PDB file of C-alpha atoms in Angstrom:
ATOM      1  CA  MET A  87     122.484 172.106 156.674  1.00 63.00           C
ATOM      2  CA  ALA A  88     124.143 170.006 153.967  1.00 78.00           C
ATOM      3  CA  LYS A  89     127.891 170.207 153.524  1.00 90.00           C
ATOM      4  CA  LEU A  90     129.100 172.457 150.742  1.00 94.00           C
ATOM      5  CA  ARG A  91     130.507 170.481 147.816  1.00 96.00           C
ATOM      6  CA  VAL A  92     133.878 171.689 146.513  1.00 97.00           C
ATOM      7  CA  ILE A  93     134.136 170.217 143.015  1.00 98.00           C
ATOM      8  CA  ALA A  94     137.777 170.066 141.909  1.00 98.00           C
ATOM      9  CA  ASP A  95     139.079 169.939 138.372  1.00 97.00           C
ATOM     10  CA  THR A  96     142.457 168.650 137.236  1.00 98.00           C
ATOM     11  CA  SER A  97     144.163 172.049 137.165  1.00 97.00           C
ATOM     12  CA  PHE A  98     142.990 172.789 140.713  1.00 98.00           C
ATOM     13  CA  LEU A  99     144.394 169.537 142.091  1.00 98.00           C
ATOM     14  CA  MET A 100     147.735 170.242 140.382  1.00 98.00           C
ATOM     15  CA  ILE A 101     148.176 173.665 142.052  1.00 98.00           C
ATOM     16  CA  PRO A 102     150.263 172.278 144.971  1.00 98.00           C
ATOM     17  CA  GLY A 103     152.754 170.644 142.598  1.00 97.00           C
ATOM     18  CA  LEU A 104     152.977 173.541 140.150  1.00 97.00           C
ATOM     19  CA  PHE A 105     152.827 176.539 142.495  1.00 98.00           C
ATOM     20  CA  GLY A 106     153.497 175.215 146.005  1.00 97.00           C
ATOM     21  CA  VAL A 107     150.131 176.420 147.330  1.00 98.00           C
ATOM     22  CA  ASP A 108     148.492 174.189 149.952  1.00 97.00           C
ATOM     23  CA  ILE A 109     144.966 174.073 148.554  1.00 97.00           C
ATOM     24  CA  MET A 110     143.542 172.233 151.568  1.00 96.00           C
ATOM     25  CA  SER A 111     144.703 174.961 153.979  1.00 96.00           C
ATOM     26  CA  GLU A 112     143.475 177.607 151.568  1.00 97.00           C
ATOM     27  CA  LEU A 113     140.054 175.944 151.364  1.00 96.00           C
ATOM     28  CA  GLU A 114     139.866 175.976 155.168  1.00 95.00           C
ATOM     29  CA  ARG A 115     140.691 179.695 155.109  1.00 96.00           C
ATOM     30  CA  LEU A 116     138.133 180.545 152.416  1.00 95.00           C
ATOM     31  CA  ILE A 117     135.267 178.276 153.401  1.00 93.00           C
ATOM     32  CA  GLU A 118     134.386 178.830 157.011  1.00 85.00           C
ATOM     33  CA  ARG A 119     132.069 175.853 157.257  1.00 88.00           C
ATOM     34  CA  ARG A 120     132.062 172.114 156.671  1.00 92.00           C
ATOM     35  CA  TYR A 121     132.624 171.004 153.100  1.00 94.00           C
ATOM     36  CA  VAL A 122     133.365 167.868 151.148  1.00 95.00           C
ATOM     37  CA  LEU A 123     135.892 167.678 148.317  1.00 96.00           C
ATOM     38  CA  VAL A 124     134.298 166.110 145.226  1.00 97.00           C
ATOM     39  CA  ILE A 125     136.415 164.767 142.356  1.00 97.00           C
ATOM     40  CA  PRO A 126     134.609 163.676 139.185  1.00 97.00           C
ATOM     41  CA  LYS A 127     135.903 160.362 137.824  1.00 97.00           C
ATOM     42  CA  PRO A 128     137.101 161.981 134.535  1.00 98.00           C
ATOM     43  CA  VAL A 129     139.313 164.325 136.610  1.00 98.00           C
ATOM     44  CA  ALA A 130     140.917 161.356 138.396  1.00 97.00           C
ATOM     45  CA  GLU A 131     141.467 159.722 134.998  1.00 97.00           C
ATOM     46  CA  GLU A 132     143.121 162.901 133.640  1.00 97.00           C
ATOM     47  CA  LEU A 133     145.445 162.992 136.659  1.00 97.00           C
ATOM     48  CA  ASN A 134     146.418 159.350 136.101  1.00 97.00           C
ATOM     49  CA  GLN A 135     147.089 160.075 132.424  1.00 98.00           C
ATOM     50  CA  LEU A 136     149.252 163.109 133.228  1.00 98.00           C
ATOM     51  CA  ALA A 137     151.117 161.241 135.985  1.00 97.00           C
ATOM     52  CA  ALA A 138     152.029 158.544 133.474  1.00 98.00           C
ATOM     53  CA  HIS A 139     152.547 160.484 130.243  1.00 97.00           C
ATOM     54  CA  GLY A 140     152.805 164.219 130.969  1.00 95.00           C
ATOM     55  CA  LYS A 141     155.839 166.467 130.824  1.00 96.00           C
ATOM     56  CA  PRO A 142     158.123 166.086 133.865  1.00 96.00           C
ATOM     57  CA  ALA A 143     156.584 169.019 135.779  1.00 95.00           C
ATOM     58  CA  GLU A 144     153.078 167.772 134.942  1.00 96.00           C
ATOM     59  CA  ARG A 145     153.913 164.247 136.083  1.00 97.00           C
ATOM     60  CA  SER A 146     155.139 165.492 139.443  1.00 97.00           C
ATOM     61  CA  ALA A 147     152.159 167.830 139.943  1.00 97.00           C
ATOM     62  CA  ALA A 148     149.708 165.120 138.872  1.00 98.00           C
ATOM     63  CA  ARG A 149     151.186 162.697 141.412  1.00 97.00           C
ATOM     64  CA  LEU A 150     150.617 165.255 144.166  1.00 96.00           C
ATOM     65  CA  GLY A 151     147.093 165.750 142.837  1.00 96.00           C
ATOM     66  CA  LEU A 152     146.507 162.006 142.978  1.00 96.00           C
ATOM     67  CA  ALA A 153     147.561 162.026 146.632  1.00 95.00           C
ATOM     68  CA  LEU A 154     144.770 164.550 147.293  1.00 94.00           C
ATOM     69  CA  LEU A 155     142.175 162.096 145.990  1.00 92.00           C
ATOM     70  CA  THR A 156     142.210 160.453 149.423  1.00 92.00           C
ATOM     71  CA  ARG A 157     140.981 163.757 150.915  1.00 91.00           C
ATOM     72  CA  GLY A 158     137.826 163.733 148.820  1.00 89.00           C
ATOM     73  CA  GLY A 159     135.337 161.465 147.190  1.00 90.00           C
ATOM     74  CA  ILE A 160     135.505 160.344 143.577  1.00 94.00           C
ATOM     75  CA  VAL A 161     132.051 160.497 142.024  1.00 96.00           C
ATOM     76  CA  ASP A 162     130.884 158.733 138.890  1.00 95.00           C
ATOM     77  CA  ALA A 163     130.432 161.150 136.019  1.00 93.00           C
ATOM     78  CA  GLN A 164     130.206 160.719 132.275  1.00 90.00           C
ATOM     79  CA  GLY A 165     131.947 162.615 129.500  1.00 93.00           C
ATOM     80  CA  ALA A 166     134.920 164.918 129.542  1.00 96.00           C
ATOM     81  CA  ALA A 167     136.045 166.433 132.837  1.00 96.00           C
ATOM     82  CA  ASP A 168     134.645 169.912 132.110  1.00 96.00           C
ATOM     83  CA  THR A 169     131.284 168.487 131.029  1.00 96.00           C
ATOM     84  CA  ALA A 170     131.100 166.360 134.176  1.00 96.00           C
ATOM     85  CA  ILE A 171     131.941 169.365 136.359  1.00 97.00           C
ATOM     86  CA  LEU A 172     129.269 171.516 134.717  1.00 97.00           C
ATOM     87  CA  LYS A 173     126.665 168.790 135.275  1.00 95.00           C
ATOM     88  CA  LEU A 174     127.657 168.282 138.925  1.00 95.00           C
ATOM     89  CA  ALA A 175     127.671 172.034 139.556  1.00 95.00           C
ATOM     90  CA  GLY A 176     124.113 172.278 138.265  1.00 90.00           C
ATOM     91  CA  GLY A 177     122.887 170.608 141.449  1.00 85.00           C
ATOM     92  CA  GLY A 178     123.618 173.673 143.587  1.00 86.00           C
ATOM     93  CA  ASN A 179     125.232 173.870 147.056  1.00 91.00           C
ATOM     94  CA  CYS A 180     128.680 173.810 145.509  1.00 95.00           C
ATOM     95  CA  VAL A 181     131.708 175.784 144.477  1.00 97.00           C
ATOM     96  CA  VAL A 182     134.126 174.672 141.742  1.00 98.00           C
ATOM     97  CA  GLY A 183     137.913 174.846 142.057  1.00 98.00           C
ATOM     98  CA  THR A 184     139.664 175.449 138.730  1.00 98.00           C
ATOM     99  CA  THR A 185     142.374 177.473 137.022  1.00 97.00           C
ATOM    100  CA  ASP A 186     140.854 176.860 133.566  1.00 97.00           C
ATOM    101  CA  ALA A 187     139.697 180.261 132.234  1.00 96.00           C
ATOM    102  CA  ALA A 188     137.173 178.813 129.770  1.00 97.00           C
ATOM    103  CA  LEU A 189     135.580 176.621 132.455  1.00 98.00           C
ATOM    104  CA  ARG A 190     135.527 179.547 134.900  1.00 96.00           C
ATOM    105  CA  LYS A 191     133.650 181.652 132.348  1.00 96.00           C
ATOM    106  CA  LYS A 192     131.037 178.920 131.742  1.00 97.00           C
ATOM    107  CA  LEU A 193     130.556 178.436 135.479  1.00 96.00           C
ATOM    108  CA  ARG A 194     130.183 182.165 136.166  1.00 95.00           C
ATOM    109  CA  GLN A 195     127.605 182.438 133.344  1.00 95.00           C
ATOM    110  CA  ARG A 196     125.630 179.818 135.293  1.00 95.00           C
ATOM    111  CA  HIS A 197     126.157 181.745 138.560  1.00 94.00           C
ATOM    112  CA  VAL A 198     128.293 178.984 140.081  1.00 96.00           C
ATOM    113  CA  PRO A 199     130.945 180.326 142.496  1.00 97.00           C
ATOM    114  CA  VAL A 200     134.523 179.528 141.495  1.00 98.00           C
ATOM    115  CA  ILE A 201     137.678 179.121 143.574  1.00 98.00           C
ATOM    116  CA  TYR A 202     140.789 179.961 141.585  1.00 98.00           C
ATOM    117  CA  LEU A 203     144.509 180.617 141.989  1.00 98.00           C
ATOM    118  CA  ARG A 204     145.293 184.304 142.430  1.00 97.00           C
ATOM    119  CA  GLN A 205     148.774 185.763 141.894  1.00 97.00           C
ATOM    120  CA  LYS A 206     150.210 182.226 141.953  1.00 96.00           C
ATOM    121  CA  SER A 207     150.252 182.463 145.748  1.00 96.00           C
ATOM    122  CA  HIS A 208     146.775 181.919 147.188  1.00 97.00           C
ATOM    123  CA  LEU A 209     143.206 180.933 146.379  1.00 98.00           C
ATOM    124  CA  ALA A 210     140.309 183.347 145.935  1.00 97.00           C
ATOM    125  CA  ILE A 211     136.557 182.975 145.366  1.00 96.00           C
ATOM    126  CA  ASN A 212     134.571 184.638 142.608  1.00 94.00           C
ATOM    127  CA  GLY A 213     130.802 184.648 143.058  1.00 90.00           C
ATOM    128  CA  GLN A 214     128.264 184.210 145.815  1.00 82.00           C
ATOM    129  CA  LEU A 215     128.697 181.471 148.372  1.00 77.00           C
ATOM    130  CA  MET A 216     125.622 180.642 150.487  1.00 60.00           C
ATOM    131  CA  GLY A 217     124.033 184.062 150.163  1.00 45.00           C
ATOM    132  CA  SER A 218     127.078 186.197 150.888  1.00 43.00           C
ATOM    133  CA  GLN A 219     129.080 188.063 148.274  1.00 37.00           C
ATOM    134  CA  ILE A 220     132.656 186.843 148.087  1.00 40.00           C
TER     135      ILE A 220
END
């Protein structure tokens, strides 16, 4: 069985710096099987931009997000980050991590499961993951 792809957007990778939630531990808790963290190239570019030019809290959170890039694989993708994520998610066998409400809505309309921050304290999944309702 192929590893589940966890596609991360910028807001998801900034959760540790903004809210103090360890997203890697939370992913282990939520996904009880092997997975691979996938970061579209536009997301890595957004993190670099925020780390260099964001507000102080954004800079700090983006730097922590950049450190997480070593835990996953950066994949080539064209266009804006959200567009790249939607294209990658179309391939199936994935879940997308985001706190972006508009992106979450688009993903759910396409029946893509979404991992999101709940109550600023933990991650939760919305949607079906490998045939089981989450």
